[in-house]
PDB file of C-alpha atoms and ligand atoms in Angstrom:
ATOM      1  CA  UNK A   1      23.456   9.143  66.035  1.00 36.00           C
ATOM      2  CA  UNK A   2      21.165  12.245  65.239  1.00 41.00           C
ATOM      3  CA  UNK A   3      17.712  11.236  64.262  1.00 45.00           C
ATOM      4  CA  UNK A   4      17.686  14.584  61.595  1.00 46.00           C
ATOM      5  CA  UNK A   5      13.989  13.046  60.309  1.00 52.00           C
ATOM      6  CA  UNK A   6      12.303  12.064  63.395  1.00 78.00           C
ATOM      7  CA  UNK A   7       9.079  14.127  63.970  1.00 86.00           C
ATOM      8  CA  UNK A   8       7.752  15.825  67.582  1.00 90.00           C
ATOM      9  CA  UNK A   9       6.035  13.310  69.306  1.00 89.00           C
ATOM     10  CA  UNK A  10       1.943  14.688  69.149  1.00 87.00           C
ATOM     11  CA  UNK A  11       0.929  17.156  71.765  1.00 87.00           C
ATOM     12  CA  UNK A  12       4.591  19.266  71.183  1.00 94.00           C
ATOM     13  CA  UNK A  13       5.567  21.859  68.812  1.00 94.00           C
ATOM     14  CA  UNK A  14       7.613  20.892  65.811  1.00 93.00           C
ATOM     15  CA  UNK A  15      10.304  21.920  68.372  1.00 95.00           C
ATOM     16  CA  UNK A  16       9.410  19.370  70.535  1.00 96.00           C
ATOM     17  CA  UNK A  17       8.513  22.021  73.473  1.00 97.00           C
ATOM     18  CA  UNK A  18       5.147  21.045  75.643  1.00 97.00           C
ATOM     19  CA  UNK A  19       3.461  23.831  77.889  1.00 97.00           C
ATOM     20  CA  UNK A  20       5.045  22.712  81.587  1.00 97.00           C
ATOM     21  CA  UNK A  21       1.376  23.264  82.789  1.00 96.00           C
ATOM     22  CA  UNK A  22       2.284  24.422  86.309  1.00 97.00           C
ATOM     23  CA  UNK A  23      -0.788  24.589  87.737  1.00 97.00           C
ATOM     24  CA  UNK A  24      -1.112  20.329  87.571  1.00 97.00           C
ATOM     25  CA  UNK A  25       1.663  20.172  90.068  1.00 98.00           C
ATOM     26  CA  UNK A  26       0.027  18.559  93.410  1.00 98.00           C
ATOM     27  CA  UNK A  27       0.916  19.886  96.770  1.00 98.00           C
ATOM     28  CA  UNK A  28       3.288  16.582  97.643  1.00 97.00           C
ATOM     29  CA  UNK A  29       5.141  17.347  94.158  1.00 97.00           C
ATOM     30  CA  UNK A  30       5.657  20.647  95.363  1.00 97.00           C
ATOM     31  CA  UNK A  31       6.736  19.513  98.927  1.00 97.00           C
ATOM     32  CA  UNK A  32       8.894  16.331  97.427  1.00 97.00           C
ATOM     33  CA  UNK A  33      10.752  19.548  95.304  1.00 97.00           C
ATOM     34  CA  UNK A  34      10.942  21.417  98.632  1.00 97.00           C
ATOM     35  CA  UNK A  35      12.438  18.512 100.574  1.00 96.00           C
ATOM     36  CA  UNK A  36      15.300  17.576  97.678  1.00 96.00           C
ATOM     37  CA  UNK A  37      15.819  21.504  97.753  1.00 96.00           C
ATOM     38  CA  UNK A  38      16.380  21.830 101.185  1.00 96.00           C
ATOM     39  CA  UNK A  39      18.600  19.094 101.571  1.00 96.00           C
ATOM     40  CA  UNK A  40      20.906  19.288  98.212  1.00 96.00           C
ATOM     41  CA  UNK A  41      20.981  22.914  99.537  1.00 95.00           C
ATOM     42  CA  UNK A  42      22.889  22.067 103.099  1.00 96.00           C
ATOM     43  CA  UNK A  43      24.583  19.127 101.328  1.00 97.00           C
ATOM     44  CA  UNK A  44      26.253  21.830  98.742  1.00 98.00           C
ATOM     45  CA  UNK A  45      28.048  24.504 101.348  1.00 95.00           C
ATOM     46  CA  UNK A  46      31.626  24.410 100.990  1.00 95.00           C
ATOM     47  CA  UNK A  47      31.135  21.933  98.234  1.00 97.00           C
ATOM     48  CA  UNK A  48      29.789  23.232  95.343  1.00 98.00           C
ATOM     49  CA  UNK A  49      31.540  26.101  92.714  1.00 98.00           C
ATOM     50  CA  UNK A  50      30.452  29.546  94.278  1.00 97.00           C
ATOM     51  CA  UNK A  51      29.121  30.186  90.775  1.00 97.00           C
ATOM     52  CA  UNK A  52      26.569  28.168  91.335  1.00 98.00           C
ATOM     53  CA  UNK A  53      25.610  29.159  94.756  1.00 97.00           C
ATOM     54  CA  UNK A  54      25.142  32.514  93.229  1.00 97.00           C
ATOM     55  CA  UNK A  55      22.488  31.445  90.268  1.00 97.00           C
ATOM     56  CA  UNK A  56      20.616  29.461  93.247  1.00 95.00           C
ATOM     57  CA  UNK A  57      20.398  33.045  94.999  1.00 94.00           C
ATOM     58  CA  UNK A  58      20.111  34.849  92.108  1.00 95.00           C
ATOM     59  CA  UNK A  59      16.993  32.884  90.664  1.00 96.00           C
ATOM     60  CA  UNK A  60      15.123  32.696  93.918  1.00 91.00           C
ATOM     61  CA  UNK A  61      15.374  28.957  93.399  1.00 91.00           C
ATOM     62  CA  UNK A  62      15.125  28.383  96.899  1.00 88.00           C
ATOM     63  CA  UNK A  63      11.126  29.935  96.742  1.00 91.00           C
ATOM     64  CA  UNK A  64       8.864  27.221  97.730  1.00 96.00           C
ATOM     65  CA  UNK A  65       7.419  24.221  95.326  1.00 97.00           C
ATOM     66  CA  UNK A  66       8.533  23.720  92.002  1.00 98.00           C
ATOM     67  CA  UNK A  67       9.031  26.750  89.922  1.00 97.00           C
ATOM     68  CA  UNK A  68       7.205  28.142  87.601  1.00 97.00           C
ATOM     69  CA  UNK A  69       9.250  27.666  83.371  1.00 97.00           C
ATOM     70  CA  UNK A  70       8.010  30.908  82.267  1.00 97.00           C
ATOM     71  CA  UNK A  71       8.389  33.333  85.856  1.00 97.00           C
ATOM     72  CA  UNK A  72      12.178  31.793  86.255  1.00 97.00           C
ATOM     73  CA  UNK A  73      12.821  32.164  82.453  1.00 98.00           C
ATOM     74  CA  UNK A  74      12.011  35.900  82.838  1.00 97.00           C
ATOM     75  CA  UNK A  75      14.819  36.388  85.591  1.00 97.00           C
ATOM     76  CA  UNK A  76      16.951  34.206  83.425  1.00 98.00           C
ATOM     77  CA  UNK A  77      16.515  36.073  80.322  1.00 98.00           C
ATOM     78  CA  UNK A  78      17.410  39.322  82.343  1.00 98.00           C
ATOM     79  CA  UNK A  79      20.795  38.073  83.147  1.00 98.00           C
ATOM     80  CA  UNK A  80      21.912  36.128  80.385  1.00 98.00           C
ATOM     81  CA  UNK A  81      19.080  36.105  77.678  1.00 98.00           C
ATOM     82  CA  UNK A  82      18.769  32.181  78.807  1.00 98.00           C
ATOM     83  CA  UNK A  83      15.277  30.264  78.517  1.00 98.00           C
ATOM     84  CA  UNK A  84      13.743  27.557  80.263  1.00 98.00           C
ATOM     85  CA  UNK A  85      11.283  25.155  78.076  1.00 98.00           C
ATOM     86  CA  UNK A  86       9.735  22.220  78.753  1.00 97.00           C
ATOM     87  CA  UNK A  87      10.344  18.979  76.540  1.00 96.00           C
ATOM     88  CA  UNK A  88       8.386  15.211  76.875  1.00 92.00           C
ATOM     89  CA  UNK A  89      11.493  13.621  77.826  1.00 87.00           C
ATOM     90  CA  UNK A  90      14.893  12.987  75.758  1.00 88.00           C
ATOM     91  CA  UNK A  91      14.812  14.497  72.311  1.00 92.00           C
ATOM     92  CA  UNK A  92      16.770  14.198  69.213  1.00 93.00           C
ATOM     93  CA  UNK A  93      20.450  15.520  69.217  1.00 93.00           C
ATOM     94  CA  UNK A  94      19.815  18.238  66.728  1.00 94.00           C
ATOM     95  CA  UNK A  95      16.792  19.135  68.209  1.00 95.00           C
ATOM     96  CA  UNK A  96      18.738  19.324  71.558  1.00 96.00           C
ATOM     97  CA  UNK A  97      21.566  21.639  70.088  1.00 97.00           C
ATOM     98  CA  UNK A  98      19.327  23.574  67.958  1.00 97.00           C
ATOM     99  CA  UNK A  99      17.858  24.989  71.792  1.00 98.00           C
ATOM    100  CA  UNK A 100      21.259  25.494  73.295  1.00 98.00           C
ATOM    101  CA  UNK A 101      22.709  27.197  70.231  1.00 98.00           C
ATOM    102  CA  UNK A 102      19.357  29.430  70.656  1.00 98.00           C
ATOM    103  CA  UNK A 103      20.208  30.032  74.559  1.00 98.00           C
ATOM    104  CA  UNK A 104      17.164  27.547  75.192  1.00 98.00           C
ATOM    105  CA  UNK A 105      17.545  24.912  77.868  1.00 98.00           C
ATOM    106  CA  UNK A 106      15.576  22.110  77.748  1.00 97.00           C
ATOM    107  CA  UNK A 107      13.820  20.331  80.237  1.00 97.00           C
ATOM    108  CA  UNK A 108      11.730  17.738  81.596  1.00 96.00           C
ATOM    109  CA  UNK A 109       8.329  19.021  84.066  1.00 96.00           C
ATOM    110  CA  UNK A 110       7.912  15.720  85.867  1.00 96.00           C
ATOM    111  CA  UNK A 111       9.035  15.068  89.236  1.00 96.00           C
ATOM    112  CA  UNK A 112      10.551  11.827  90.484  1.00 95.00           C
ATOM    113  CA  UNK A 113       8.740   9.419  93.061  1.00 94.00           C
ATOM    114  CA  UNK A 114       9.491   9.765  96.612  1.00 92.00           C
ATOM    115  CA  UNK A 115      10.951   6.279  96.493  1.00 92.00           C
ATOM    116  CA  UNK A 116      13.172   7.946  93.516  1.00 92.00           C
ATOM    117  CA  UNK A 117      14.792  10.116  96.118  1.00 89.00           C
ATOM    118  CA  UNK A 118      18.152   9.196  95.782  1.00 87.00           C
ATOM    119  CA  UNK A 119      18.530   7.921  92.466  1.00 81.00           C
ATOM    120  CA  UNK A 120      16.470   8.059  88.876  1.00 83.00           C
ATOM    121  CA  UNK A 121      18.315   7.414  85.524  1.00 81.00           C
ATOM    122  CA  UNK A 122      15.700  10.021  83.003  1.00 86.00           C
ATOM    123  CA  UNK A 123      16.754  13.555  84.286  1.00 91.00           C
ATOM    124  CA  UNK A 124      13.351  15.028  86.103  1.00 95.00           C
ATOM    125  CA  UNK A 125      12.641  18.643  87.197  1.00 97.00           C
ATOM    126  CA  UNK A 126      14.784  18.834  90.044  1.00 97.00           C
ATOM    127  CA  UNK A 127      17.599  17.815  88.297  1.00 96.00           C
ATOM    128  CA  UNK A 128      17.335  19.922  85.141  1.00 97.00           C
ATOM    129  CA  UNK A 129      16.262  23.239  87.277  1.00 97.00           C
ATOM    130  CA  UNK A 130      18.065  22.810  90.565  1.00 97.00           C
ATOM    131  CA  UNK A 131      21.137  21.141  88.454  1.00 97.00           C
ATOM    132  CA  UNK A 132      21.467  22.900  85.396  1.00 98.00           C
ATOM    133  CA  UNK A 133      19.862  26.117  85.301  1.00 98.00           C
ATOM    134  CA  UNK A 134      21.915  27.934  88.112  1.00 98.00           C
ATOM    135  CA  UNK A 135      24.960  27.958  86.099  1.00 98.00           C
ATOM    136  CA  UNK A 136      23.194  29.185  83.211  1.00 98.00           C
ATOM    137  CA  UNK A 137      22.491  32.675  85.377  1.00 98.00           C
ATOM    138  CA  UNK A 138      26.417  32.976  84.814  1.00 98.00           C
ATOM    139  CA  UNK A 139      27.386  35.013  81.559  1.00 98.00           C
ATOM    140  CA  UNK A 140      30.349  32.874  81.017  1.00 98.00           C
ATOM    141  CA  UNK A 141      28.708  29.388  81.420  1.00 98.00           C
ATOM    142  CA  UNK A 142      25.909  30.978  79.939  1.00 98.00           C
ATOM    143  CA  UNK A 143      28.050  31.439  76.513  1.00 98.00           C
ATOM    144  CA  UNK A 144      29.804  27.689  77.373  1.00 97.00           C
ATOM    145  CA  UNK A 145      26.349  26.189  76.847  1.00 98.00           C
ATOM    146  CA  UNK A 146      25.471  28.054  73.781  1.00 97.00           C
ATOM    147  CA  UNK A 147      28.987  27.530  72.028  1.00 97.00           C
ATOM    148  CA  UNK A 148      28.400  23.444  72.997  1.00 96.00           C
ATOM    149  CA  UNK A 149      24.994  23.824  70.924  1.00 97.00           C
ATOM    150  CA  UNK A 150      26.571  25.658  67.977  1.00 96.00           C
ATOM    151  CA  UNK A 151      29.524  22.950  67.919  1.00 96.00           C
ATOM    152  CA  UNK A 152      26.697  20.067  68.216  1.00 96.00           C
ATOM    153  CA  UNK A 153      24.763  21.275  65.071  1.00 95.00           C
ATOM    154  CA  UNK A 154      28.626  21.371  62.772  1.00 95.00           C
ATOM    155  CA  UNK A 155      29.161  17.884  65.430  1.00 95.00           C
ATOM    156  CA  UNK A 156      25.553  16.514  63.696  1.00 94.00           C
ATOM    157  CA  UNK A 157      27.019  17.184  60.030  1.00 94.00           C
ATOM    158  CA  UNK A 158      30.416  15.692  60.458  1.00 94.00           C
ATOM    159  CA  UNK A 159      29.361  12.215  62.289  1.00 93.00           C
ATOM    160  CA  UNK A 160      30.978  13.102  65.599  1.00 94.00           C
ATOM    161  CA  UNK A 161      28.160  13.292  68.442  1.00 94.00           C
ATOM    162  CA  UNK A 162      29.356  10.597  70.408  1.00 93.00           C
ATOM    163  CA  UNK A 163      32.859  12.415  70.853  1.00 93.00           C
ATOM    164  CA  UNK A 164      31.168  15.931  71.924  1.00 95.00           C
ATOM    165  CA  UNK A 165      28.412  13.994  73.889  1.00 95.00           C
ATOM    166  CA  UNK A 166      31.627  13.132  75.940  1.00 96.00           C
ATOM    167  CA  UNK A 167      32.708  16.352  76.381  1.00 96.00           C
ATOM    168  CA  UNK A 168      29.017  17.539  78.022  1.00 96.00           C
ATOM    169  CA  UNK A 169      29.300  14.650  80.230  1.00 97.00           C
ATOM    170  CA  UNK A 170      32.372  15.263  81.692  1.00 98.00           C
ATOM    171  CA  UNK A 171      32.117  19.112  82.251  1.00 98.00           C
ATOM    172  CA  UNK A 172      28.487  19.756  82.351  1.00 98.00           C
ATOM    173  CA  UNK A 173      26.726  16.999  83.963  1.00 97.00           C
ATOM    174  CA  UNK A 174      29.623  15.402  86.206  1.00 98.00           C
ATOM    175  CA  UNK A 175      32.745  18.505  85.762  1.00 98.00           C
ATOM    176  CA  UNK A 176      35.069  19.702  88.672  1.00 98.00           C
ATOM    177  CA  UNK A 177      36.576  22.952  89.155  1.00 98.00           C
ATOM    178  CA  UNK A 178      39.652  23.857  91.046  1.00 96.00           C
ATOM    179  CA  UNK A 179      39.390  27.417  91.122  1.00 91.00           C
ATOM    180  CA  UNK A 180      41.613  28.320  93.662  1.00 86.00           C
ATOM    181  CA  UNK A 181      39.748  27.818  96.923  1.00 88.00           C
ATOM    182  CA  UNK A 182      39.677  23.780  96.408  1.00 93.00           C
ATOM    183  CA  UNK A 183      38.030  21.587  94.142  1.00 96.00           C
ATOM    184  CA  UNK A 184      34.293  22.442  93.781  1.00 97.00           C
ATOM    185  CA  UNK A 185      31.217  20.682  92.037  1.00 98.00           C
ATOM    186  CA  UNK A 186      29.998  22.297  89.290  1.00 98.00           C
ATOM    187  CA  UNK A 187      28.431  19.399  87.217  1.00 98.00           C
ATOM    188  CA  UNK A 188      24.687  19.156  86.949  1.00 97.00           C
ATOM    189  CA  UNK A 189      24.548  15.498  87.556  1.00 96.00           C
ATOM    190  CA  UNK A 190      26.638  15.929  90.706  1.00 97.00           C
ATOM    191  CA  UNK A 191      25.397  18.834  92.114  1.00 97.00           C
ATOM    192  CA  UNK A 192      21.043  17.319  92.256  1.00 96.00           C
ATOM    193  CA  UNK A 193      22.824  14.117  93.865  1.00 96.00           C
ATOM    194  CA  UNK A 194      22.682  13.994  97.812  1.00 96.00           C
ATOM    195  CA  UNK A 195      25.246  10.572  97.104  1.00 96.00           C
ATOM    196  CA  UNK A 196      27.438  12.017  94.302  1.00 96.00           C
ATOM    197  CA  UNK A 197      28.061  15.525  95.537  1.00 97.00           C
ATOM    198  CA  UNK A 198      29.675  13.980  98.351  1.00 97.00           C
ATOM    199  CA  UNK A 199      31.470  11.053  96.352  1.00 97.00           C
ATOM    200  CA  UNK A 200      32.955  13.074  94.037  1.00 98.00           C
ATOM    201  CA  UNK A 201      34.613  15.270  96.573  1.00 97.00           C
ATOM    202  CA  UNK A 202      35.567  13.124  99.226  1.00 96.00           C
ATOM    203  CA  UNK A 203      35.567   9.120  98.097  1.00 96.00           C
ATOM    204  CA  UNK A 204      38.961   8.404  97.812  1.00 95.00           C
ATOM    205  CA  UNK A 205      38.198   6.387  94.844  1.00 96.00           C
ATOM    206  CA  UNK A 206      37.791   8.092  91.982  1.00 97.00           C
ATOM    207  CA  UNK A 207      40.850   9.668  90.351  1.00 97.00           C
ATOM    208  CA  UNK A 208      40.377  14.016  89.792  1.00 98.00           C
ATOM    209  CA  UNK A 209      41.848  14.280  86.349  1.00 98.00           C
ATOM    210  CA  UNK A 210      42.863  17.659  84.711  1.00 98.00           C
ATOM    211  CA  UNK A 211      40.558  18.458  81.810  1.00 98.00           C
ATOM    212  CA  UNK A 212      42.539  18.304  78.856  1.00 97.00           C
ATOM    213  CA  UNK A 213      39.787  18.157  75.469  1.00 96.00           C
ATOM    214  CA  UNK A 214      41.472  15.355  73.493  1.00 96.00           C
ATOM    215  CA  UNK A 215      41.633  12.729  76.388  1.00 97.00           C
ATOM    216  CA  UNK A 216      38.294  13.757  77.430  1.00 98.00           C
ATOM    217  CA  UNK A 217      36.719  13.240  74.475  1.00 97.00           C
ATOM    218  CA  UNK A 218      38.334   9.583  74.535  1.00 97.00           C
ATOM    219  CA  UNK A 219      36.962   8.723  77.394  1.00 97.00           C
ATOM    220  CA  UNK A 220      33.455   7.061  77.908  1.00 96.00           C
ATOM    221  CA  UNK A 221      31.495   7.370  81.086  1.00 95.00           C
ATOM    222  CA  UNK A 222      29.022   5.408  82.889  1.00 91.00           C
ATOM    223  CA  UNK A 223      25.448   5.963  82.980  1.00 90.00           C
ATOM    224  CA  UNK A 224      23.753   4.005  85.432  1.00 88.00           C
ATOM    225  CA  UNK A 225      26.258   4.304  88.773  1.00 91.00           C
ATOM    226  CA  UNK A 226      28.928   7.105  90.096  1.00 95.00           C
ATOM    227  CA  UNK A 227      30.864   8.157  87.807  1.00 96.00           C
ATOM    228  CA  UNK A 228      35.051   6.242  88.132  1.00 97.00           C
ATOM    229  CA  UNK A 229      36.558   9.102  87.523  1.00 98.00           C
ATOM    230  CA  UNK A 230      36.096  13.617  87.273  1.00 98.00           C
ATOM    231  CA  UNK A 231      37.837  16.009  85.038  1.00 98.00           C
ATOM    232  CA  UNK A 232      38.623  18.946  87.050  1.00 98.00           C
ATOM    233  CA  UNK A 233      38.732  22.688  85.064  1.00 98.00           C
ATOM    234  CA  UNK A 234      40.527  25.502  86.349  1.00 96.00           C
ATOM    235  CA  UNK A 235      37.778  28.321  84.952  1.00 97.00           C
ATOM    236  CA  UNK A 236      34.996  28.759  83.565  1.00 98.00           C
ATOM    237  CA  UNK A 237      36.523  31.652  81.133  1.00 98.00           C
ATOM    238  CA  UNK A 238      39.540  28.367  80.073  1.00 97.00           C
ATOM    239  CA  UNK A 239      36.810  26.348  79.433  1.00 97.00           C
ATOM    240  CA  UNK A 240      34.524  28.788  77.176  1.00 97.00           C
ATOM    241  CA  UNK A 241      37.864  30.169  75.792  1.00 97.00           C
ATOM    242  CA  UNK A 242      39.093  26.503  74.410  1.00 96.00           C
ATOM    243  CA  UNK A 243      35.712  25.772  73.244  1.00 96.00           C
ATOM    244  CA  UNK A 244      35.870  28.421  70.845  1.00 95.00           C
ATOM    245  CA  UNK A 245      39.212  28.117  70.018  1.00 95.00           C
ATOM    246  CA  UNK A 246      39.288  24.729  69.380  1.00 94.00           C
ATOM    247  CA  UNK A 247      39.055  23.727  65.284  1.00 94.00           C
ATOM    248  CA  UNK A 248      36.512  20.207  66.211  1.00 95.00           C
ATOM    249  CA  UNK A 249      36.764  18.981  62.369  1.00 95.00           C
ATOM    250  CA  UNK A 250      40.642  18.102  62.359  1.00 96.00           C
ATOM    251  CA  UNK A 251      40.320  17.213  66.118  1.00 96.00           C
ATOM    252  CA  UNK A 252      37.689  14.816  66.192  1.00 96.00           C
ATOM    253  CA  UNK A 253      39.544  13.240  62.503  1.00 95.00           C
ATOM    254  CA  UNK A 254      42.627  12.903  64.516  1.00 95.00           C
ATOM    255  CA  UNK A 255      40.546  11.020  66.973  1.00 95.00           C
ATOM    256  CA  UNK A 256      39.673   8.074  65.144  1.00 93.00           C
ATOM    257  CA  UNK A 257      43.432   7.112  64.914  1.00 95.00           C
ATOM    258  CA  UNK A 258      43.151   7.155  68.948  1.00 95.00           C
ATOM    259  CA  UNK A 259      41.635   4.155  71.128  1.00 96.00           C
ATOM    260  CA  UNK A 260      38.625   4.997  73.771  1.00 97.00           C
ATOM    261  CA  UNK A 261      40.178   5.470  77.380  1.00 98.00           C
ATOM    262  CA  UNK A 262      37.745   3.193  80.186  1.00 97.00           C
ATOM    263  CA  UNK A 263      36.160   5.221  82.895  1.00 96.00           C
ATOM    264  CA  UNK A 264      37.901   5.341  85.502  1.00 96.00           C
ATOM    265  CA  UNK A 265      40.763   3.783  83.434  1.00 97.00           C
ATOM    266  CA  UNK A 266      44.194   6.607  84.875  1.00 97.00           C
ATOM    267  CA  UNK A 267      46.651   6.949  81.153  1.00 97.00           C
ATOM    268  CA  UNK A 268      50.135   8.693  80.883  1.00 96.00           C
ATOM    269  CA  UNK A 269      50.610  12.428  81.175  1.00 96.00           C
ATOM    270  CA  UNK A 270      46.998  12.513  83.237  1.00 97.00           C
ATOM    271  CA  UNK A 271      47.754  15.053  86.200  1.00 97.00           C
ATOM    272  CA  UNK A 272      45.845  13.936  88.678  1.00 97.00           C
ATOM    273  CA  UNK A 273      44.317  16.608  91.524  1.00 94.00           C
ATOM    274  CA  UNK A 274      44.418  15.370  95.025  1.00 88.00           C
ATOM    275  CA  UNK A 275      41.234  17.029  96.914  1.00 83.00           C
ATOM    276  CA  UNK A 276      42.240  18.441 100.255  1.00 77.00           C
ATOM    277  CA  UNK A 277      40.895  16.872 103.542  1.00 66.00           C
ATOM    278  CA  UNK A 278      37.429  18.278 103.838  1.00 62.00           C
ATOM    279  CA  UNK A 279      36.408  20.555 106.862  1.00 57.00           C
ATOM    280  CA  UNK A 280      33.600  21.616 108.460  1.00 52.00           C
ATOM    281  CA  UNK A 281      31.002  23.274 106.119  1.00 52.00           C
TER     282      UNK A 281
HETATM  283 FE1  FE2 B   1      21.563  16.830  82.910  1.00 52.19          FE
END
């Protein structure tokens, strides 16, 4: 549920945004940001969306140590008018969409542990910048991410945050894209995971589901392991395009007539994508 009363924690704005304070960093944060870099970076050839490739390249995330907020916000603003602000940890749900509707992406400025390598539940640095913020260099993710905070805000008044909260999860943080030169990663939580980014493609596991809005928004997800099952897009432009189109009010009403699907859980009419055998990178 939103928490519409709760006030900023002390040492944040009323916004909840802290200064990232860049120059605290110490050199084996810098070097533990430059060793996830360098090996999500090999891991992700040939497996994750080329859109995303691009905002790496684009946004010079590859430059030594961890960047800088306000230096990569300015090359993000030049693209897409995006921003990149720093936040004590998890915040509110209004507070959350009231950034994205804003083209504000919020995230956390600690690092992980080295023995955090592999896996950490609160999303850190590397997984907010490295994750999330190439995608927002593309102008039609870009507007994706700002429609999801503009439908969270009307999601906030009519009750329904859990429902939309599924629909993040299974595009942004964990989505799938078969764009026409195989399935790809696109989803943050994937994409910062040296395990995950290779599960999701190649595990023979977990079903590949076509995204279809209704039975994703059914469906809860797993925190605290790989996720059972994807929902694979076909574009970027289908996904912003439904988004808008979609009238949420009568959709998430009709919901409530409908039971939750399991993760993982396969229901009739899915279509399910079959990846094809991977090759050499
Ligand atoms: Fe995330």
């Amino acid at each position: 549920m939103a928490q519409l009363a709760q006030a900023a924690p002390s040492g944040a704005a009323p916004d909840w945004t802290i200064p990232q304070d860049w120059a605290r960093y110490t050199p084996a944060e810098h070097r533990l940001w430059d060793r996830l870099f360098a090996r999500q970076a090999l891991q992700l050839k040939g497996r994750a969306a080329p859109v995303f490739l691009e905002g790496l390249e684009v946004l010079q995330l590859s430059k030594p140590g961890i960047p800088d907020f306000a230096e990569l916000s300015q090359r993000l603003d030049e693209l897409t008018g995006w921003s990149v602000v720093a936040v004590p940890g998890l915040v509110p749900d209004e507070v959350f969409f009231e950034h994205l509707a804003n083209r504000r992406f919020v995230a956390g400025r600690f690092i992980r542990r080295p023995d955090q390598i592999d896996y950490l539940q609160e999303p850190d640095v590397f997984h907010d910048l490295f994750g999330h913020v190439p995608m927002l260099a593309n102008p039609v993710f870009a507007d994706y991410m700002q429609a999801y905070g503009q439908g969270g805000l009307r999601a906030v008044r009519l009750g329904a945050i859990d429902r939309l909260a599924r629909l993040y999860w299974h595009t942004v943080e964990f989505g799938l894209i078969d764009g026409g030169e195989g399935l790809r990663i696109y989803g943050s939580g994937i994409v910062s995971s040296h395990g995950e980014s290779a599960y999701a493609l190649e595990d023979p596991r977990p079903p590949r589901i076509a995204f279809d809005m209704k039975r994703v928004m059914r469906t809860r997800y797993r925190i605290d392991a790989y996720q059972p099952a994807y929902f694979v897009i076909d574009s970027f432009e289908g996904l912003l395009r439904l988004t808008l189109e979609t009238d949420f009010a009568p959709l998430y009403e009709a919901l409530k007539a409908e039971p939750d699907i399991e993760p993982g859980e396969v229901i009739a009419g899915d279509r399910l994508i079959t990846p094809a055998r991977r090759t050499a990178p």
